[in-house]
XYZ file of C-alpha atoms in Angstrom:
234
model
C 129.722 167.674 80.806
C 126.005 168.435 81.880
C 123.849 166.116 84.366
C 120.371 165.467 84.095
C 118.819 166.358 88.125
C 115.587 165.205 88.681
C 113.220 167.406 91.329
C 110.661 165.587 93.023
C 107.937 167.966 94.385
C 105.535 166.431 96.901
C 102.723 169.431 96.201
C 103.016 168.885 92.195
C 100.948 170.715 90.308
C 101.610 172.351 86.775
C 102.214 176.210 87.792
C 104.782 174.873 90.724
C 106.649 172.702 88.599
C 106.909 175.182 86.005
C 108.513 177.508 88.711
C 110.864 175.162 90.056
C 112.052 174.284 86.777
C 112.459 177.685 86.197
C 114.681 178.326 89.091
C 116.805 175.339 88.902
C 117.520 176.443 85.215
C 118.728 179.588 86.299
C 121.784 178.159 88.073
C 122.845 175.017 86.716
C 125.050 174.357 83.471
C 123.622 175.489 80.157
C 124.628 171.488 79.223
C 122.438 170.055 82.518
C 118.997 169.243 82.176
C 116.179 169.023 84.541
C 113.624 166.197 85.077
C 110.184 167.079 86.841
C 108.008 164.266 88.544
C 104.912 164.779 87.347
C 103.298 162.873 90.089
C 102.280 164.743 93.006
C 102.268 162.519 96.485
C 101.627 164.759 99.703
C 98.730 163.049 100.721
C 100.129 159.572 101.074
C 103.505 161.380 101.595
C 103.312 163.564 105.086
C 100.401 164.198 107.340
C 100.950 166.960 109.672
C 97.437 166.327 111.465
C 97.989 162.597 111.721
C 101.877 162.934 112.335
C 102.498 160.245 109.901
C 105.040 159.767 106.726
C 104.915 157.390 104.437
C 107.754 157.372 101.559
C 106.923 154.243 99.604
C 105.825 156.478 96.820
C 109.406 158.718 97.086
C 111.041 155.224 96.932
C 110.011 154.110 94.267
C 110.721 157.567 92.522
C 114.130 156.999 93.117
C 114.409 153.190 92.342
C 112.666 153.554 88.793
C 114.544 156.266 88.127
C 117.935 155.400 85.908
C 118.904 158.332 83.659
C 119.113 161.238 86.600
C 122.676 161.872 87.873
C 121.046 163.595 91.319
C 117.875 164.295 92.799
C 115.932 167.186 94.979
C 113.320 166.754 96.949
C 111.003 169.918 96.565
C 110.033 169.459 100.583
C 111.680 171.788 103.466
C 110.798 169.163 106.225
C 113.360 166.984 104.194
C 111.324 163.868 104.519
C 112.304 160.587 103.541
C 115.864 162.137 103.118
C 118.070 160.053 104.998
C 115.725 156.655 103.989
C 116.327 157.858 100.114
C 119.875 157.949 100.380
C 120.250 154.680 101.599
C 119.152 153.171 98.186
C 120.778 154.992 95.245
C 125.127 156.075 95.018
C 123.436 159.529 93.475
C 123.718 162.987 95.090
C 120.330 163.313 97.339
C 119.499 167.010 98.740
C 116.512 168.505 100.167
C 116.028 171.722 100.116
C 115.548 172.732 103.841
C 119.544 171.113 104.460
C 120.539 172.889 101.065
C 119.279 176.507 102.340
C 120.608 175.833 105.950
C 123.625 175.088 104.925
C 123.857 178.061 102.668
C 123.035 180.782 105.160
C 125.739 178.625 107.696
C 128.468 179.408 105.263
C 127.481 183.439 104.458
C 125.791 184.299 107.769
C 127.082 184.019 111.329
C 123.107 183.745 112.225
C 120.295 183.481 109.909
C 116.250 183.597 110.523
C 113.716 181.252 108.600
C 110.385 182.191 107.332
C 108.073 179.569 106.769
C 104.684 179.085 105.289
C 103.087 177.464 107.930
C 103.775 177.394 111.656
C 102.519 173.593 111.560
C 106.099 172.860 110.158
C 107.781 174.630 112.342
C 108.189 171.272 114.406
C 110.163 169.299 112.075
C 112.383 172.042 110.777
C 113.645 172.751 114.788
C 114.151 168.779 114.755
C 116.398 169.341 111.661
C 118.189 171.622 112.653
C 119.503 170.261 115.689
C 120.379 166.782 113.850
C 122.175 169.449 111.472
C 123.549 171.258 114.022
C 122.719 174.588 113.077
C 120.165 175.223 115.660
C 122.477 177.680 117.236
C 122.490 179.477 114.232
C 118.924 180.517 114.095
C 118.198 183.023 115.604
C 114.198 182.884 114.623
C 111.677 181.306 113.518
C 108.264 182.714 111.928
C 105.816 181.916 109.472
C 103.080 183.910 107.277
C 100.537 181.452 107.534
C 99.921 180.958 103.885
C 99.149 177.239 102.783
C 102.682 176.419 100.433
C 100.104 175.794 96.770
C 97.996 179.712 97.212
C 101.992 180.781 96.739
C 101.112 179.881 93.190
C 99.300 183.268 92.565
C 101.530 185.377 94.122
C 98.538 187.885 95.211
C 99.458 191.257 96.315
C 98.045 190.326 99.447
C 100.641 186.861 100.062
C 103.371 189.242 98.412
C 102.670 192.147 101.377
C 102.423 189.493 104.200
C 105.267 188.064 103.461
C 107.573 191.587 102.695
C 106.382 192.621 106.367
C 107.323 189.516 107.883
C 110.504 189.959 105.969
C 111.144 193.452 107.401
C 109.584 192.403 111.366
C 112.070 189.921 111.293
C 115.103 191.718 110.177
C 114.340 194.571 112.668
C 113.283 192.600 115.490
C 116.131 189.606 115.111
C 118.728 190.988 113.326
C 119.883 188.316 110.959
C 122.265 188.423 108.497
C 120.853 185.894 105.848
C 116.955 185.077 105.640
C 115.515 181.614 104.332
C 112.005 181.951 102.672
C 111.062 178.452 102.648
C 108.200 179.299 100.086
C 109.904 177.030 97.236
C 109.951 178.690 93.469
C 110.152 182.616 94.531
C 113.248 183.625 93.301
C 112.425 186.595 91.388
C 111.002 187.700 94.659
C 113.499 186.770 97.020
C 115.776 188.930 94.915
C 113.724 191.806 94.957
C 113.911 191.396 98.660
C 117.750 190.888 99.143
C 117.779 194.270 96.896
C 115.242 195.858 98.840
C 116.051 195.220 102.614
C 120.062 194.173 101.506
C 120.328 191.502 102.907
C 120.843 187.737 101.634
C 117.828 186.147 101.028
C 117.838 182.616 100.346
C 115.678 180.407 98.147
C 116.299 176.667 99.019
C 115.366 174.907 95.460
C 118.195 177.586 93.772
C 120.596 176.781 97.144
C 119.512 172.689 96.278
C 120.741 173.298 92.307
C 123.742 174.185 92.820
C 124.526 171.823 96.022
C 123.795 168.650 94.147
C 125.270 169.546 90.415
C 128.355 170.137 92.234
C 128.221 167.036 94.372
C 127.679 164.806 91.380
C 130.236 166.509 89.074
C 132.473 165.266 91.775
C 131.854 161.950 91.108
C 132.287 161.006 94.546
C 131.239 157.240 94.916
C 128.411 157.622 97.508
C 127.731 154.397 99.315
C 124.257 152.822 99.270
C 123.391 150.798 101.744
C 121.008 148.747 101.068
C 119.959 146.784 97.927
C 116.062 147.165 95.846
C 114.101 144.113 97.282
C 114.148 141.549 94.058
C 112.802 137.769 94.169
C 116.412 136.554 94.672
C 116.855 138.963 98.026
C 113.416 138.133 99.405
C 113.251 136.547 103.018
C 112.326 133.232 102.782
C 109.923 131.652 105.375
């Protein structure tokens, strides 16, 4: 029996979406569907100049949604996770935990490539409340804002192949996470290329969550929507 997932993609735009929905297809049940929000909210969503989040709009993604059986959230920060998952009993992954946790069970140590250093930050912060910190063995970034990934210019694809081979020669990983969300045509040209595992996180995210919610495993949610009935009364 097939599941509908629903991705949520902070930096929505038509080309992305089309890619992510592309690589989600590739790996789930020919009977499960997938569900793309349309609506893209980065600006009110994360700020890495300001150092602010605001999930309000992710909220009420999740609250208003009632035919998805799980959800990804298209952000490698994973923010908003662990606030999301407090108000719905479906399977919630994000795809920075779903790649981590991936190279953790095929790698003894793995190295992650990001777009930006800017997030470099909040993914060390992960992993140590993952505890997988000990399992990185580096962290490096191409400097290429997450949206001109779109194109895939010769120019993004050659920065990020020698970054690819700098860090397998310099820090000798075993598995490599390309947190550039969408690229898995190119990821496997890479794992072919440089053989070694090379992971996407919205493919690692896929298969994660349709297995979690085939399980039917009775999540707990722990807190209720705010109605007129719940509402504090002063």
């Amino acid at each position: 029996m097939g599941i509908e997932i629903c991705i949520i993609n902070p930096h929505a735009t038509v080309q992305s979406n089309k890619k992510l929905k592309h690589c989600v297809s590739g790996v789930i049940d020919k009977s499960s569907t997938v569900y793309m929000s349309e609506e893209s909210i980065v600006e009110d969503y994360y700020s890495y100049y300001l150092e602010t989040t605001n999930v309000s709009k992710l909220v009420k993604e999740i609250e208003n949604n009632n035919s998805s059986d799980a959800f990804i959230l298209a952000c490698f920060e994973d923010i908003g996770i662990d606030i999301v998952r407090k108000i719905t009993s479906k399977p919630v992954i994000g795809i920075g935990e779903a790649a981590f946790y991936t190279a953790n069970i095929i790698a003894n140590k793995f190295s992650i490539i990001t777009n930006l250093s800017v997030s470099h930050e909040a993914i060390k912060n992960n992993l140590i409340k993952y505890d997988l910190d000990h399992k990185c063995v580096s962290l490096r970034s191409i400097e290429v804002p997450i949206l001109d990934m779109e194109t895939m210019s010769k120019s993004n694809i050659k920065k990020l192949e020698n970054e690819v081979n700098r860090t397998i020669v310099e820090d000798n990983p075993e598995a490599i996470i390309i947190t550039s969300p969408g690229i898995l045509n190119l990821t496997k040209i890479f794992s072919d290329r440089f053989n070694i595992p090379i992971i996407e996180g919205v493919t690692a995210a896929a298969a994660l969550v349709e297995n979690l919610s085939k399980q039917d495993l009775k999540i707990k949610k722990f807190t209720k929507p705010l109605t007129r009935s719940n509402r504090l009364k002063i």
